[in-house]
Amino acid sequence: MRAAIVILGQGALATARRLQGAYPQARVMGLKDRVEGADESYANFGETLRRLYRDDTPIIALCAAGIVIRTLAPLLVEKGAEPPVLAVAEDGSAVVPLLGGLGGVNRMAREIAAKLNVAPAITTSGELRFGACLLDPPPGYALADIEQGKRFVSDLLGGDTLRIEGNAPWLDELDLPLAEDAAHTLRIDARAEGIGQHELRIHPRIVLAHVTLVDSQLPERIRQGLAQAGLAEASLAALIAPRCRMADPALSMAAAELNVPLRFVEQDATLPAEVLHGDSFHLHRAATPLEAQSIGQPRGRLSVIGLGPGASDFMIPAVRRALDEAQDLLGYETYVKMAEPLRDDQVRHCTDNREEMQRARHAFELAASGRRVAVISSGDPGVFAMAAAVMEALHESSDPHWHGVELEILPGVSAALAAAAKAGAPLGHDFCLISLSDNLKPWETIETRLDHAGAADLAMAFYNPISKARPWQLGRALEIVRHHRTPETLVVLGRDIGRPAEALRVVTLGELVPEMVDMRTLVIIGSSLTRRFPRAGGGDWVYTPRWYR
Ligand code: SAH
């Protein structure tokens, strides 16, 4: 579970880390400038808490219960579909479940309390009396009707007794007022119909819908099939489809609509006994609840992401999400480190920067097996980075399982844009991006492009401007540029932009020598119109106007 442990001060960090022992996937979020060493920092407590709540993220707030209540109060209209929200005393001495009674908040309160060696402040009557919330059955089971359930539990609290029909091991743990001749019945049954007035029906998730023919009517057809077989919709554990149909969007839409996991199996997979043979799907029924995770595989996902120049504020939120969800991370070691915080359960595959195609193929192999994979580049993945290699690997492959992977390219702020923004707007008019590396293209091509870009009066951003293995290329490139631009032309040198050692320098083309540049520098050569003026705090602003004359 991907809970957020939210803390306001340094004093709470130790308790937060203890809680992570119970929830290894949870992340500790600390208030900016107040907390050092959290997994993530936030600037505004109220906005952050409300965003987490809206996103359905379980919240463990290490602060006064009142603060949490006041903060979430405006959102508390619809109870029923809310995430668990708990307040925990900073020193770990108290655990108060606040919201999300049907989302398992009391279960979490018990787990946290056990971890902290205290008693949880459980206030739900039914739960106190019976030892668990009957209206929030464990995974593998679903309550048929919440309103009827509430009446049922309140009858029990009023002194009524019940009998149990059907079987669920977790019921044995509860302390229920059982009686042979009780008027109330708790029935564990996959059937939908015939729910009596004094009955609590809990459906075990024991049915699989094995799709054989995909069409847009699938959810409706499956609902009808279940009804025909006398089975409740909530007894559906998963949608199963052949592996060769992995990329079919109608399948994922159907699974989302039916709110069940989608799993893929080989044609000859063995499934539980068939109970209904439909035109486009078969229903299979097991004896006990099914764990969807143990059937076949999910559709794997490959996210090719750009971290931006370095600072986490410069990373788009979709990239952070992809990183958080990834099970495998591939990339040059420096970039994988830049992607932190990562969890212990995420596998890092660090490789040398040069093995791009090999890394791309490895990523597809992992994703085709059902893993969620992130391939990491700095800046933008499509700018002299991994996205093109990933595309090429897929283009070259005829493996249907590779083509079945859910592939997404998530953009990032490229070094040229980050460096330009720091300097002002040197790329405010037409510009081009050129890598000076001749590892993958002939040097003559680079010379031709520099010559033409120079003649066209384009501003230019040079990536990979120089390295130990390529010591002379930058000098030669500048010679070509000088045929077209005066020595007064402005040059921006951005080094380690967005990283702790960030340095920005503005020089003229006349002053520029290759010694000012290294492989961590992005070089912007201005056009004939690029100009500068002093900044109030020292140094210059540089920009290229949008007009031409
Ligand atoms: N995909 C990356 C570029 C990779 S090529 C992007 O879109 O930014 C590597 C080159 O990018 C480096 O040699 C350097 O010229 C430039 N670069 C990357 N990150 C940089 C940073 N933080 N500051 C300055 N230049 C950077």
GROMACS .gro file of N, CA and C and ligand atoms in nm, residues 309-310 335 377-385 412-416 419 462-466 494-499 518-523, ligand 1:
model
  131
  309PRO      N    1   1.650   1.866  -1.568
  309PRO     CA    2   1.793   1.889  -1.549
  309PRO      C    3   1.847   1.836  -1.417
  310GLY      N    4   1.765   1.823  -1.315
  310GLY     CA    5   1.819   1.773  -1.187
  310GLY      C    6   1.725   1.796  -1.071
  335TYR      N    7   2.183   0.883  -1.327
  335TYR     CA    8   2.043   0.922  -1.345
  335TYR      C    9   1.952   0.844  -1.251
  377SER      N   10   1.619   0.891  -1.837
  377SER     CA   11   1.715   0.982  -1.899
  377SER      C   12   1.715   1.111  -1.819
  378SER      N   13   1.819   1.191  -1.834
  378SER     CA   14   1.812   1.325  -1.777
  378SER      C   15   1.746   1.415  -1.882
  379GLY      N   16   1.704   1.532  -1.840
  379GLY     CA   17   1.643   1.625  -1.934
  379GLY      C   18   1.519   1.565  -1.997
  380ASP      N   19   1.513   1.568  -2.128
  380ASP     CA   20   1.402   1.507  -2.202
  380ASP      C   21   1.451   1.376  -2.263
  381PRO      N   22   1.369   1.270  -2.255
  381PRO     CA   23   1.416   1.141  -2.307
  381PRO      C   24   1.426   1.138  -2.459
  382GLY      N   25   1.360   1.234  -2.525
  382GLY     CA   26   1.365   1.236  -2.671
  382GLY      C   27   1.476   1.323  -2.725
  383VAL      N   28   1.554   1.389  -2.637
  383VAL     CA   29   1.662   1.477  -2.682
  383VAL      C   30   1.796   1.409  -2.650
  384PHE      N   31   1.859   1.354  -2.751
  384PHE     CA   32   1.987   1.283  -2.735
  384PHE      C   33   1.984   1.188  -2.616
  385ALA      N   34   1.879   1.106  -2.611
  385ALA     CA   35   1.864   1.018  -2.495
  385ALA      C   36   1.789   0.891  -2.533
  412GLY      N   37   1.052   1.574  -2.042
  412GLY     CA   38   1.119   1.644  -1.933
  412GLY      C   39   1.176   1.775  -1.985
  413VAL      N   40   1.219   1.860  -1.892
  413VAL     CA   41   1.280   1.987  -1.931
  413VAL      C   42   1.422   1.959  -1.977
  414SER      N   43   1.445   1.981  -2.104
  414SER     CA   44   1.576   1.953  -2.163
  414SER      C   45   1.678   2.058  -2.118
  415ALA      N   46   1.805   2.018  -2.118
  415ALA     CA   47   1.912   2.107  -2.068
  415ALA      C   48   1.910   2.243  -2.136
  416ALA      N   49   1.882   2.246  -2.268
  416ALA     CA   50   1.884   2.374  -2.339
  416ALA      C   51   1.776   2.467  -2.283
  419ALA      N   52   1.875   2.572  -1.917
  419ALA     CA   53   1.984   2.670  -1.916
  419ALA      C   54   1.935   2.804  -1.971
  462PHE      N   55   2.439   2.366  -2.801
  462PHE     CA   56   2.529   2.251  -2.821
  462PHE      C   57   2.518   2.156  -2.702
  463TYR      N   58   2.477   2.032  -2.730
  463TYR     CA   59   2.481   1.925  -2.631
  463TYR      C   60   2.611   1.848  -2.652
  464ASN      N   61   2.655   1.777  -2.549
  464ASN     CA   62   2.779   1.697  -2.557
  464ASN      C   63   2.890   1.779  -2.623
  465PRO      N   64   2.919   1.899  -2.571
  465PRO     CA   65   3.010   1.988  -2.644
  465PRO      C   66   3.155   1.939  -2.647
  466ILE      N   67   3.197   1.866  -2.545
  466ILE     CA   68   3.339   1.829  -2.539
  466ILE      C   69   3.353   1.713  -2.440
  494GLY      N   70   2.588   2.703  -1.953
  494GLY     CA   71   2.516   2.654  -1.834
  494GLY      C   72   2.577   2.522  -1.792
  495ARG      N   73   2.628   2.519  -1.669
  495ARG     CA   74   2.690   2.394  -1.623
  495ARG      C   75   2.613   2.340  -1.503
  496ASP      N   76   2.584   2.210  -1.505
  496ASP     CA   77   2.511   2.147  -1.395
  496ASP      C   78   2.385   2.223  -1.357
  497ILE      N   79   2.313   2.266  -1.458
  497ILE     CA   80   2.190   2.342  -1.432
  497ILE      C   81   2.091   2.256  -1.353
  498GLY      N   82   2.032   2.319  -1.252
  498GLY     CA   83   1.933   2.247  -1.170
  498GLY      C   84   1.994   2.151  -1.072
  499ARG      N   85   2.126   2.152  -1.060
  499ARG     CA   86   2.194   2.063  -0.965
  499ARG      C   87   2.270   2.150  -0.866
  518ASP      N   88   3.292   2.193  -2.034
  518ASP     CA   89   3.316   2.049  -2.017
  518ASP      C   90   3.189   1.973  -2.053
  519MET      N   91   3.190   1.842  -2.032
  519MET     CA   92   3.076   1.763  -2.079
  519MET      C   93   2.949   1.785  -1.998
  520ARG      N   94   2.961   1.855  -1.885
  520ARG     CA   95   2.840   1.885  -1.807
  520ARG      C   96   2.786   2.025  -1.839
  521THR      N   97   2.837   2.082  -1.949
  521THR     CA   98   2.796   2.217  -1.987
  521THR      C   99   2.708   2.214  -2.111
  522LEU      N  100   2.612   2.303  -2.111
  522LEU     CA  101   2.527   2.323  -2.227
  522LEU      C  102   2.567   2.460  -2.282
  523VAL      N  103   2.599   2.467  -2.411
  523VAL     CA  104   2.647   2.591  -2.471
  523VAL      C  105   2.538   2.650  -2.560
  550SAH     N1  106   1.844   1.421  -2.260
  550SAH     C1  107   1.928   1.527  -2.210
  550SAH     C2  108   2.054   1.547  -2.290
  550SAH     C3  109   2.152   1.434  -2.283
  550SAH     S1  110   2.299   1.465  -2.374
  550SAH     C4  111   1.847   1.656  -2.208
  550SAH     O1  112   1.740   1.663  -2.269
  550SAH     O2  113   1.890   1.751  -2.140
  550SAH     C5  114   2.407   1.514  -2.244
  550SAH     C6  115   2.444   1.660  -2.257
  550SAH     O3  116   2.334   1.739  -2.215
  550SAH     C7  117   2.559   1.705  -2.168
  550SAH     O4  118   2.683   1.678  -2.231
  550SAH     C8  119   2.533   1.852  -2.153
  550SAH     O5  120   2.574   1.920  -2.268
  550SAH     C9  121   2.382   1.857  -2.150
  550SAH     N2  122   2.327   1.857  -2.013
  550SAH    C10  123   2.250   1.762  -1.959
  550SAH     N3  124   2.212   1.797  -1.834
  550SAH    C11  125   2.267   1.919  -1.810
  550SAH    C12  126   2.262   2.009  -1.700
  550SAH     N4  127   2.194   1.979  -1.589
  550SAH     N5  128   2.329   2.126  -1.711
  550SAH    C13  129   2.395   2.157  -1.824
  550SAH     N6  130   2.402   2.074  -1.930
  550SAH    C14  131   2.339   1.957  -1.924
   0.00000   0.00000   0.00000
